[in-house]
Short mmCIF file of C-alpha atoms and ligand atoms in Angstrom, two decimals:
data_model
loop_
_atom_site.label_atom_id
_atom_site.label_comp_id
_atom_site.label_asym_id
_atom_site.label_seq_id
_atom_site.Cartn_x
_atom_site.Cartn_y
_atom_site.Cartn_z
CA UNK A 28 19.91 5.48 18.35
CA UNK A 29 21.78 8.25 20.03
CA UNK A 30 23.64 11.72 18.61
CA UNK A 31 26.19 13.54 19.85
CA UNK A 32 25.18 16.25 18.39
CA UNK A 33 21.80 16.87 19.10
CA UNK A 34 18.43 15.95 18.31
CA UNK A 35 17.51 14.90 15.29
CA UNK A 36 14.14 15.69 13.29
CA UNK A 37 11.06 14.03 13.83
CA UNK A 38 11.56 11.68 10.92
CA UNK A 39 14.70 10.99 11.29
CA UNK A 40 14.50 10.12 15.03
CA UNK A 41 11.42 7.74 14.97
CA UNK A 42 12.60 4.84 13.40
CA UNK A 43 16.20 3.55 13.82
CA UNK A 44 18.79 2.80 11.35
CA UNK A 45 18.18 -1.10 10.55
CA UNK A 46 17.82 -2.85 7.16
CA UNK A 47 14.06 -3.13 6.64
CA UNK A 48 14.15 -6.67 6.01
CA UNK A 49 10.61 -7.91 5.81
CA UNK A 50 9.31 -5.42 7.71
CA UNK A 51 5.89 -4.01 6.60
CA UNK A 52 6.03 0.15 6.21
CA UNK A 53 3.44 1.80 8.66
CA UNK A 54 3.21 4.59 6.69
CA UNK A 55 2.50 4.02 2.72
CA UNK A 56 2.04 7.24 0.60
CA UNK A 57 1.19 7.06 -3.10
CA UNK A 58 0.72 9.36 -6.32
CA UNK A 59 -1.87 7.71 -7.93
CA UNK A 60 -1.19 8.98 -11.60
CA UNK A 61 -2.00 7.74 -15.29
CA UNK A 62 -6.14 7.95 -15.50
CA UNK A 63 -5.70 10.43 -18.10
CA UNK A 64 -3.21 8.13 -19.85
CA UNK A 65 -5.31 4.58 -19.50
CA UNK A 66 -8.14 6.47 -20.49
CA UNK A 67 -6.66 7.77 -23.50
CA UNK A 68 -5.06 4.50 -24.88
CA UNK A 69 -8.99 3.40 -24.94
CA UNK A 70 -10.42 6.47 -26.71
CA UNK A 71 -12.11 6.99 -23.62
CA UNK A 72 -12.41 10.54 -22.15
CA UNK A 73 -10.76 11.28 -19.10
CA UNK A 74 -13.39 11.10 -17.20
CA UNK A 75 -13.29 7.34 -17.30
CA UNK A 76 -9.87 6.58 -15.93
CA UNK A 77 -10.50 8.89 -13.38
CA UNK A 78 -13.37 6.51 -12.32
CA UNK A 79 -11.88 3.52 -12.97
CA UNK A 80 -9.36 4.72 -10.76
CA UNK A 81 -11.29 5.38 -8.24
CA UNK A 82 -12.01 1.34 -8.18
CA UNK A 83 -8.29 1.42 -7.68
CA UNK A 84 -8.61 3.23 -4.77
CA UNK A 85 -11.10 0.63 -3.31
CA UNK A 86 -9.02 -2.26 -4.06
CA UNK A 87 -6.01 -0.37 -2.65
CA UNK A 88 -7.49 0.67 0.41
CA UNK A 89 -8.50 -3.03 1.48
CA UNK A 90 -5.49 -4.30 0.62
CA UNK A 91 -3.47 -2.16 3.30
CA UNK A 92 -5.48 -2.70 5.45
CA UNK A 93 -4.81 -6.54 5.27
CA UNK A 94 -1.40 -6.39 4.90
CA UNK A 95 -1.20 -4.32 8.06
CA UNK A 96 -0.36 -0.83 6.65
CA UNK A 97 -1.21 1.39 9.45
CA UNK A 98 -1.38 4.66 6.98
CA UNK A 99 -2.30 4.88 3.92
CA UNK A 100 -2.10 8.53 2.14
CA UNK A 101 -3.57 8.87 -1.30
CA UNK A 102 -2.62 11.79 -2.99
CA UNK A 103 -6.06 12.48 -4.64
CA UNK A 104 -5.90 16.42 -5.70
CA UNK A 105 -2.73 18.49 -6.20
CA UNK A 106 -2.80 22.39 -5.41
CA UNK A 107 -1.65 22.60 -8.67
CA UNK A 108 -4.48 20.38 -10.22
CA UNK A 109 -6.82 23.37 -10.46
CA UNK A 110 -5.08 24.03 -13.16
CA UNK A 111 -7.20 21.76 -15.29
CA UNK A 112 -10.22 22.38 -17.75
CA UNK A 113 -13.04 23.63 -15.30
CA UNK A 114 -14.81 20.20 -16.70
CA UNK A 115 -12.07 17.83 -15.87
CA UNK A 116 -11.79 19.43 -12.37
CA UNK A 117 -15.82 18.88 -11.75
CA UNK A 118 -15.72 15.55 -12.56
CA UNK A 119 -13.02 15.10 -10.15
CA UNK A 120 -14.89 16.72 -7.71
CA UNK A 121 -18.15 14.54 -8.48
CA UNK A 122 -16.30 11.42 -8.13
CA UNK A 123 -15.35 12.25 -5.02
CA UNK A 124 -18.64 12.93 -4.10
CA UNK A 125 -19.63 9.78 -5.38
CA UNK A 126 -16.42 7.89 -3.42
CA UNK A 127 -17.69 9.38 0.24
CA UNK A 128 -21.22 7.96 -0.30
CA UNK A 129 -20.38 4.75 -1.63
CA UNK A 130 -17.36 3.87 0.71
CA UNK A 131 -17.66 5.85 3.61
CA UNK A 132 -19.91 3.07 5.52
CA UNK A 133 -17.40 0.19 4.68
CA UNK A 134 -14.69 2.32 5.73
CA UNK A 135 -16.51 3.20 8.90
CA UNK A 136 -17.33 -0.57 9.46
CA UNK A 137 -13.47 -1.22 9.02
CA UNK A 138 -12.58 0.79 11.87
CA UNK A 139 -10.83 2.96 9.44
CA UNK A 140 -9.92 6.45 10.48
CA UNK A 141 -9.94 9.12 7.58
CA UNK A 142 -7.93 12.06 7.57
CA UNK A 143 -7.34 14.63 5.04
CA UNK A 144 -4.23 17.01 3.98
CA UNK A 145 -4.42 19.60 2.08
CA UNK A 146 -6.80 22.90 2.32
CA UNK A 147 -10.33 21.29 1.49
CA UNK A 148 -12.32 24.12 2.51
CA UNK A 149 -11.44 25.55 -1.25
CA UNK A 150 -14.05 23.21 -2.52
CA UNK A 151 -17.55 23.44 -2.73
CA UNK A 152 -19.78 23.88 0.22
CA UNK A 153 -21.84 21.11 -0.13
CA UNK A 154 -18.64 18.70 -0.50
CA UNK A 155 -17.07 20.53 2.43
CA UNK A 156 -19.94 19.15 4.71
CA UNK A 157 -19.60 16.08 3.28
CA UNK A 158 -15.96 15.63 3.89
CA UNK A 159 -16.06 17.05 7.55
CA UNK A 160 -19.16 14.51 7.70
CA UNK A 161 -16.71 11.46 6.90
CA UNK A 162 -13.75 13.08 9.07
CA UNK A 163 -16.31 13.04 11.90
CA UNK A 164 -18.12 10.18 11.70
CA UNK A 165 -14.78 8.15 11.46
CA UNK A 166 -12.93 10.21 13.82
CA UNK A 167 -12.90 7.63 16.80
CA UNK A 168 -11.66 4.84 14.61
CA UNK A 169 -9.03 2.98 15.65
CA UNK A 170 -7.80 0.72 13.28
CA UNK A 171 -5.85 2.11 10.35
CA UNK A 172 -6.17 5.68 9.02
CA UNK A 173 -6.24 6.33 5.25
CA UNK A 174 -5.53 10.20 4.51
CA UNK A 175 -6.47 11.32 1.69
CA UNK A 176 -4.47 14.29 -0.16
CA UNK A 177 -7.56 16.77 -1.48
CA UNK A 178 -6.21 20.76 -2.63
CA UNK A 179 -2.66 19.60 -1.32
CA UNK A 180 0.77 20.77 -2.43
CA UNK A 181 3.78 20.58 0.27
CA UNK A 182 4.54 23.74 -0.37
CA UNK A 183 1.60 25.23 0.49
CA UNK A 184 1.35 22.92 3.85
CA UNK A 185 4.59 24.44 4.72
CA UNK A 186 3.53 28.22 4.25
CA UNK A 187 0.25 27.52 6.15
CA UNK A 188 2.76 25.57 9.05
CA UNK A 189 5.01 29.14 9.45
CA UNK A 190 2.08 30.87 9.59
CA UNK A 191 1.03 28.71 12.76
CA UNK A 192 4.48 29.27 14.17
CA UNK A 193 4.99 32.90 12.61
CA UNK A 194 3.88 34.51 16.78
CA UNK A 195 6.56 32.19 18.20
CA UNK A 196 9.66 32.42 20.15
CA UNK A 197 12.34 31.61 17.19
CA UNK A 198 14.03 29.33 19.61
CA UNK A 199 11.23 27.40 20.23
CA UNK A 200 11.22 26.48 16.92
CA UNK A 201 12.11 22.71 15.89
CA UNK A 202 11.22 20.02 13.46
CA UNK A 203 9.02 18.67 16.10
CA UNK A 204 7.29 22.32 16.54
CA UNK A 205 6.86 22.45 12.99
CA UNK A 206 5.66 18.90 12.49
CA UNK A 207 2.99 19.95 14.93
CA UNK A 208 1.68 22.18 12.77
CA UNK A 209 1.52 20.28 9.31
CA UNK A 210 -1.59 19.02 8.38
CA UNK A 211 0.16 15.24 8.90
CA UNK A 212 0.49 16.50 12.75
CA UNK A 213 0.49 12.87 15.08
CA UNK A 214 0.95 10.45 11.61
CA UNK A 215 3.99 8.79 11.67
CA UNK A 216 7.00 9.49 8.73
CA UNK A 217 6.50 8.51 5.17
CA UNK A 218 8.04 4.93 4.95
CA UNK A 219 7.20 3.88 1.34
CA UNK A 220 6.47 6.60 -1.46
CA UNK A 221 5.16 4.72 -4.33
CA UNK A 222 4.61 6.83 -8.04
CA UNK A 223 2.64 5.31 -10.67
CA UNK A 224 2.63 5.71 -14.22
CA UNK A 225 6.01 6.09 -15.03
CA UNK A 226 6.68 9.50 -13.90
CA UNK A 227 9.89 10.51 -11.85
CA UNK A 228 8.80 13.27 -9.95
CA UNK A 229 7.14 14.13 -6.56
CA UNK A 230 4.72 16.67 -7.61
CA UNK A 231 4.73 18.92 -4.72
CA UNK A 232 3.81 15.65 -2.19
CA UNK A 233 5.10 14.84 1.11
CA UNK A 234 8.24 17.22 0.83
CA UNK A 235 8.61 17.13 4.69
CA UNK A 236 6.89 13.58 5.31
CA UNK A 237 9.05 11.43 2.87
CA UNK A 238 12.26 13.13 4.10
CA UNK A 239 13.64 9.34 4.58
CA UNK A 240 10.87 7.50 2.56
CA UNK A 241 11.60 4.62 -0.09
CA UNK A 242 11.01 6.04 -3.15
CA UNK A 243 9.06 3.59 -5.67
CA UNK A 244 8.62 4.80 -9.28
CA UNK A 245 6.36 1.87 -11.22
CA UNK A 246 5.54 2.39 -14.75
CA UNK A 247 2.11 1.12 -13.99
CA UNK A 248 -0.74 3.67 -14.32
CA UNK A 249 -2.89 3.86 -11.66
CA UNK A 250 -6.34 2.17 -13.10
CA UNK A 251 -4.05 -0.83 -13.65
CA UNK A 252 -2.74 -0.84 -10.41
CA UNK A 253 -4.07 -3.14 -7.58
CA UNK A 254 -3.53 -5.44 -4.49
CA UNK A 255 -0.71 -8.40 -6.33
CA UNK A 256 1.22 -4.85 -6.95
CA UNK A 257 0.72 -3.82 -3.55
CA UNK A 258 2.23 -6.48 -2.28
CA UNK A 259 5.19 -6.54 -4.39
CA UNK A 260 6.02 -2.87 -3.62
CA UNK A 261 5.73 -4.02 0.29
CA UNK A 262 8.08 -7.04 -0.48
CA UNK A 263 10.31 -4.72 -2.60
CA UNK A 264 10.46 -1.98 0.72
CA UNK A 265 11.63 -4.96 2.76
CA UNK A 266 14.17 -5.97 1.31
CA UNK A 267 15.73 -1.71 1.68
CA UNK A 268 18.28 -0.95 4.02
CA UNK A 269 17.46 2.14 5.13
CA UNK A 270 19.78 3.82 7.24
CA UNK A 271 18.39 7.35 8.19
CA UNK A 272 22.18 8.99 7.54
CA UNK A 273 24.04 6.34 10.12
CA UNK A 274 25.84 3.36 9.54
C1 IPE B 307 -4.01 11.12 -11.74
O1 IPE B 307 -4.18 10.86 -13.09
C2 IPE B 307 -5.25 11.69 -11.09
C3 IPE B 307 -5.16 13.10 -10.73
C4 IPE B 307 -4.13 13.87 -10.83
C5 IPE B 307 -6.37 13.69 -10.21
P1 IPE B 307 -3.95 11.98 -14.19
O2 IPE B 307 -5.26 12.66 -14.43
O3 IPE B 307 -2.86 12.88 -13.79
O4 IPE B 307 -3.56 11.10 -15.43
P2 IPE B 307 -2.44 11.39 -16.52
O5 IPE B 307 -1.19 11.73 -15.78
O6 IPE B 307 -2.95 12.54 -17.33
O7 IPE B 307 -2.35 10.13 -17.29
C1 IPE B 308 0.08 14.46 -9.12
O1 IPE B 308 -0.23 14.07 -10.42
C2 IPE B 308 -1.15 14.82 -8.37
C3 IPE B 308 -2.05 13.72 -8.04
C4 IPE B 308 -1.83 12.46 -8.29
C5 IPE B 308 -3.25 14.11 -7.34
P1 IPE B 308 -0.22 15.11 -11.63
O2 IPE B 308 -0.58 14.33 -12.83
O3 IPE B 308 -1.06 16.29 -11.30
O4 IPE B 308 1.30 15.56 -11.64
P2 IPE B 308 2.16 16.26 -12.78
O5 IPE B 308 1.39 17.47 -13.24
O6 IPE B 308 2.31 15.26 -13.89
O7 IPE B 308 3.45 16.58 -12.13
MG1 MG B 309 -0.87 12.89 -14.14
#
């Protein structure tokens, strides 16, 4: 792909205008969203979907990997989630807890590399360690990466990014400066954005990242979700044309 008029961004430039036609998305990014309301529809407190969707997460997780999705980003804990009833937020915080002891060793035997966006170092000390813990031990992985989105918002990404850049010669300044500098630095673009539970919305997620993503907004909520609706969201992507603004 070439431009007369100069260099495109990052995410833009990477891939080239073609119809996606049965091509798998290297980079899948997805709102998991709906506990509350599959929870709910049970008479079962919150607490529940949240952990049921954590089993989600699991099934998820090992389904990219064998359909060949070399990202997977899971947006786990908005900025804006703190927001919540101090309970509702601990729980979340204890099923994480929970998630990096009882995964961590399959994911480490799966060659999978974690990364995580988003400001963690908010949380508590003790999960701090254990998150840098999991970052380290699976740093040297090779196969696919899963990224998990923990105190993340966009927004706030893109505040921390111009402060990295804020010392800079203006003119050095490009989309590939500033994608240097986001906490998704080195992962390739957003191909497939996929929203459960109905909602239309992004949330603050992947402003930058899903510049040219397929959006896909699927009324199922997120405890219900699994690997036969994987698939079909993969098969769905395929059959895009993406274009990336040419013809
Ligand atoms: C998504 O489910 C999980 C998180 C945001 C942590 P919700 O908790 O948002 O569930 P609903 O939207 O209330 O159903
Ligand atoms: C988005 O879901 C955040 C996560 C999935 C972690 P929310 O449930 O927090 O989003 P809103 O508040 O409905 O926009
Ligand atoms: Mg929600």
């Amino acid at each position: 792909m070439t431009s007369a008029t100069g260099p495109l961004p990052t995410a833009a430039r990477s891939p080239s205008p073609q119809s996606g036609e049965g091509e798998t998305p290297r980079h899948v990014a997805i709102i998991m969203d709906g506990n509350g309301r599959w929870a709910k529809a049970r008479h079962l407190p919150r607490v529940a979907g949240h952990r049921k969707g954590i089993e989600t997460v699991r099934v998820v997780t090992r389904a990219a990997r064998s359909l060949g999705i070399e990202v997977l980003t899971l947006y786990a804990f908005s900025s804006e989630n703190w927001r919540r009833p101090a309970e509702e937020i601990s729980d979340l915080m204890g099923l994480l807890r929970h998630f990096i002891k009882s995964d961590l060793d399959e994911l480490a035997r799966e060659g999978v590399k974690l990364r995580v966006i988003g400001d963690h170092t908010a949380f508590a000390p003790d999960l701090v360690k254990m998150i840098d813990g999991a970052l380290a031990r699976t740093a040297a992985n090779t196969g696919s990466t899963l990224v998990i989105g923990l105190n993340y918002g966009s927004q706030d990404e893109i505040v921390r990014a111009a402060r990295a850049l804020a010392g800079r010669d203006p003119a050095m300044i490009d989309a590939a400066a500033i994608e240097t500098v986001l906490d998704t630095s080195g992962l390739p673009p957003v191909d497939l954005l996929i929203r459960t539970s109905g909602e239309h919305r992004l949330s603050n997620f992947m402003l930058w990242q899903a510049a040219y993503a397929e959006l896909l907004f699927v009324d199922t909520l997120w405890p219900d979700f699994g690997a036969d609706e994987l698939r079909a969201a993969v098969t769905a992507y395929g059959l895009r044309e993406r274009r990336f603004g040419g013809l």
